[in-house]
Amino acid sequence: MTRSKLVLGACAMAMTLAGGVGWAVQANADAATQKSEPAATRAIEGYEIIKLPNANVPNFRRQVVFCPAGKRVVGGGAEAQGDNSVLNGSFPTDDGRGWIGIGHQPGADSVGISVYAVCANV
């Protein structure tokens, strides 16, 4: 490789690296100047978590928890409890008013299932 190509390659690499550093500095500068609102102004109206406590149910039986009247589910989750228990599903009801949890426990007839619905006025 000739000296001029080597110098040209080194210059190109230096410019690329310097450009990347400039972008990182700019991104950090923008992030530092963003204003954040107090948490109270960002709250979801009517936010509430409803829990269906752990219950031992036959394997693969759906456990469902519903939001209070007038509220819709905006999230949720479920937990399978027991030795080697498996959570097979955690998803909203078709009508958007609740959350479903399904699980099983290999080698047993039942499994402990807890279900949580995150509800809000939407």
PDB file of C-alpha atoms in Angstrom, residues 18-121:
ATOM      1  CA  ALA A  18     -14.775  12.252  15.186  1.00  0.00           C
ATOM      2  CA  GLY A  19     -18.186  12.410  13.548  1.00  0.00           C
ATOM      3  CA  GLY A  20     -19.459   9.627  15.794  1.00  0.00           C
ATOM      4  CA  VAL A  21     -18.184  11.409  18.887  1.00  0.00           C
ATOM      5  CA  GLY A  22     -19.894  14.585  17.756  1.00  0.00           C
ATOM      6  CA  TRP A  23     -23.187  12.760  17.383  1.00  0.00           C
ATOM      7  CA  ALA A  24     -22.840  11.234  20.844  1.00  0.00           C
ATOM      8  CA  VAL A  25     -22.143  14.639  22.372  1.00  0.00           C
ATOM      9  CA  GLN A  26     -25.111  16.136  20.556  1.00  0.00           C
ATOM     10  CA  ALA A  27     -27.411  13.313  21.686  1.00  0.00           C
ATOM     11  CA  ASN A  28     -26.302  13.753  25.283  1.00  0.00           C
ATOM     12  CA  ALA A  29     -26.710  17.512  25.099  1.00  0.00           C
ATOM     13  CA  ASP A  30     -30.282  17.153  23.800  1.00  0.00           C
ATOM     14  CA  ALA A  31     -31.161  14.613  26.495  1.00  0.00           C
ATOM     15  CA  ALA A  32     -29.793  16.911  29.201  1.00  0.00           C
ATOM     16  CA  THR A  33     -31.946  19.840  28.077  1.00  0.00           C
ATOM     17  CA  GLN A  34     -35.244  17.947  27.932  1.00  0.00           C
ATOM     18  CA  LYS A  35     -37.702  18.976  30.599  1.00  0.00           C
ATOM     19  CA  SER A  36     -39.630  16.336  32.481  1.00  0.00           C
ATOM     20  CA  GLU A  37     -43.072  16.801  33.926  1.00  0.00           C
ATOM     21  CA  PRO A  38     -43.874  15.935  37.534  1.00  0.00           C
ATOM     22  CA  ALA A  39     -45.137  12.367  37.896  1.00  0.00           C
ATOM     23  CA  ALA A  40     -48.585  13.544  39.004  1.00  0.00           C
ATOM     24  CA  THR A  41     -49.292  15.191  35.643  1.00  0.00           C
ATOM     25  CA  ARG A  42     -48.395  11.995  33.768  1.00  0.00           C
ATOM     26  CA  ALA A  43     -50.535   9.675  35.912  1.00  0.00           C
ATOM     27  CA  ILE A  44     -53.151   7.531  34.236  1.00  0.00           C
ATOM     28  CA  GLU A  45     -56.618   8.463  35.430  1.00  0.00           C
ATOM     29  CA  GLY A  46     -58.181   5.728  37.554  1.00  0.00           C
ATOM     30  CA  TYR A  47     -54.992   3.613  37.615  1.00  0.00           C
ATOM     31  CA  GLU A  48     -55.497   0.557  39.794  1.00  0.00           C
ATOM     32  CA  ILE A  49     -54.025  -2.939  40.098  1.00  0.00           C
ATOM     33  CA  ILE A  50     -56.508  -5.713  40.814  1.00  0.00           C
ATOM     34  CA  LYS A  51     -55.103  -9.018  42.090  1.00  0.00           C
ATOM     35  CA  LEU A  52     -56.671 -12.449  42.004  1.00  0.00           C
ATOM     36  CA  PRO A  53     -54.771 -14.124  44.865  1.00  0.00           C
ATOM     37  CA  ASN A  54     -53.021 -17.443  44.390  1.00  0.00           C
ATOM     38  CA  ALA A  55     -55.435 -20.349  44.042  1.00  0.00           C
ATOM     39  CA  ASN A  56     -54.702 -23.998  43.333  1.00  0.00           C
ATOM     40  CA  VAL A  57     -56.679 -24.950  40.252  1.00  0.00           C
ATOM     41  CA  PRO A  58     -56.623 -27.914  37.869  1.00  0.00           C
ATOM     42  CA  ASN A  59     -53.853 -27.760  35.279  1.00  0.00           C
ATOM     43  CA  PHE A  60     -54.667 -25.540  32.267  1.00  0.00           C
ATOM     44  CA  ARG A  61     -57.754 -23.955  33.871  1.00  0.00           C
ATOM     45  CA  ARG A  62     -58.081 -20.251  33.068  1.00  0.00           C
ATOM     46  CA  GLN A  63     -58.035 -17.895  36.014  1.00  0.00           C
ATOM     47  CA  VAL A  64     -59.539 -14.485  35.224  1.00  0.00           C
ATOM     48  CA  VAL A  65     -59.508 -11.181  37.098  1.00  0.00           C
ATOM     49  CA  PHE A  66     -61.702  -8.273  35.953  1.00  0.00           C
ATOM     50  CA  CYS A  67     -61.382  -4.511  36.260  1.00  0.00           C
ATOM     51  CA  PRO A  68     -64.028  -2.618  38.241  1.00  0.00           C
ATOM     52  CA  ALA A  69     -67.041  -1.356  36.283  1.00  0.00           C
ATOM     53  CA  GLY A  70     -66.169   1.500  33.941  1.00  0.00           C
ATOM     54  CA  LYS A  71     -62.454   0.671  33.743  1.00  0.00           C
ATOM     55  CA  ARG A  72     -60.477  -1.138  31.054  1.00  0.00           C
ATOM     56  CA  VAL A  73     -57.385  -3.295  31.335  1.00  0.00           C
ATOM     57  CA  VAL A  74     -54.207  -1.556  30.148  1.00  0.00           C
ATOM     58  CA  GLY A  75     -51.825  -4.338  31.201  1.00  0.00           C
ATOM     59  CA  GLY A  76     -51.526  -7.344  33.416  1.00  0.00           C
ATOM     60  CA  GLY A  77     -49.651 -10.461  34.325  1.00  0.00           C
ATOM     61  CA  ALA A  78     -49.873 -13.866  35.940  1.00  0.00           C
ATOM     62  CA  GLU A  79     -47.721 -16.174  38.013  1.00  0.00           C
ATOM     63  CA  ALA A  80     -47.653 -19.974  38.218  1.00  0.00           C
ATOM     64  CA  GLN A  81     -46.603 -21.268  41.632  1.00  0.00           C
ATOM     65  CA  GLY A  82     -45.451 -24.750  42.597  1.00  0.00           C
ATOM     66  CA  ASP A  83     -42.578 -27.136  41.934  1.00  0.00           C
ATOM     67  CA  ASN A  84     -41.601 -26.899  38.260  1.00  0.00           C
ATOM     68  CA  SER A  85     -44.791 -24.971  37.515  1.00  0.00           C
ATOM     69  CA  VAL A  86     -45.179 -23.444  34.062  1.00  0.00           C
ATOM     70  CA  LEU A  87     -47.093 -20.302  33.098  1.00  0.00           C
ATOM     71  CA  ASN A  88     -48.659 -21.176  29.736  1.00  0.00           C
ATOM     72  CA  GLY A  89     -50.480 -17.927  29.071  1.00  0.00           C
ATOM     73  CA  SER A  90     -50.957 -14.383  30.321  1.00  0.00           C
ATOM     74  CA  PHE A  91     -53.152 -12.145  28.155  1.00  0.00           C
ATOM     75  CA  PRO A  92     -56.141  -9.768  28.180  1.00  0.00           C
ATOM     76  CA  THR A  93     -59.735 -10.924  27.845  1.00  0.00           C
ATOM     77  CA  ASP A  94     -61.322 -10.459  24.424  1.00  0.00           C
ATOM     78  CA  ASP A  95     -63.495  -7.590  25.686  1.00  0.00           C
ATOM     79  CA  GLY A  96     -60.549  -5.734  27.291  1.00  0.00           C
ATOM     80  CA  ARG A  97     -62.079  -5.755  30.773  1.00  0.00           C
ATOM     81  CA  GLY A  98     -59.792  -8.305  32.433  1.00  0.00           C
ATOM     82  CA  TRP A  99     -56.679 -10.471  32.398  1.00  0.00           C
ATOM     83  CA  ILE A 100     -56.288 -14.259  32.040  1.00  0.00           C
ATOM     84  CA  GLY A 101     -53.613 -16.561  33.456  1.00  0.00           C
ATOM     85  CA  ILE A 102     -53.153 -20.244  32.548  1.00  0.00           C
ATOM     86  CA  GLY A 103     -50.570 -22.700  33.828  1.00  0.00           C
ATOM     87  CA  HIS A 104     -49.757 -26.248  34.730  1.00  0.00           C
ATOM     88  CA  GLN A 105     -47.491 -28.205  37.060  1.00  0.00           C
ATOM     89  CA  PRO A 106     -45.927 -31.324  35.517  1.00  0.00           C
ATOM     90  CA  GLY A 107     -46.437 -34.419  37.650  1.00  0.00           C
ATOM     91  CA  ALA A 108     -49.320 -32.826  39.586  1.00  0.00           C
ATOM     92  CA  ASP A 109     -53.054 -32.407  39.054  1.00  0.00           C
ATOM     93  CA  SER A 110     -53.125 -28.728  39.995  1.00  0.00           C
ATOM     94  CA  VAL A 111     -51.093 -25.538  39.912  1.00  0.00           C
ATOM     95  CA  GLY A 112     -51.150 -22.287  41.891  1.00  0.00           C
ATOM     96  CA  ILE A 113     -52.109 -19.316  39.707  1.00  0.00           C
ATOM     97  CA  SER A 114     -52.169 -15.606  40.616  1.00  0.00           C
ATOM     98  CA  VAL A 115     -53.449 -13.037  38.113  1.00  0.00           C
ATOM     99  CA  TYR A 116     -53.020  -9.253  38.046  1.00  0.00           C
ATOM    100  CA  ALA A 117     -54.928  -6.698  35.973  1.00  0.00           C
ATOM    101  CA  VAL A 118     -53.689  -3.137  35.542  1.00  0.00           C
ATOM    102  CA  CYS A 119     -56.853  -1.086  35.109  1.00  0.00           C
ATOM    103  CA  ALA A 120     -57.583   2.535  34.224  1.00  0.00           C
ATOM    104  CA  ASN A 121     -60.281   4.889  32.976  1.00  0.00           C
TER     105      ASN A 121
END
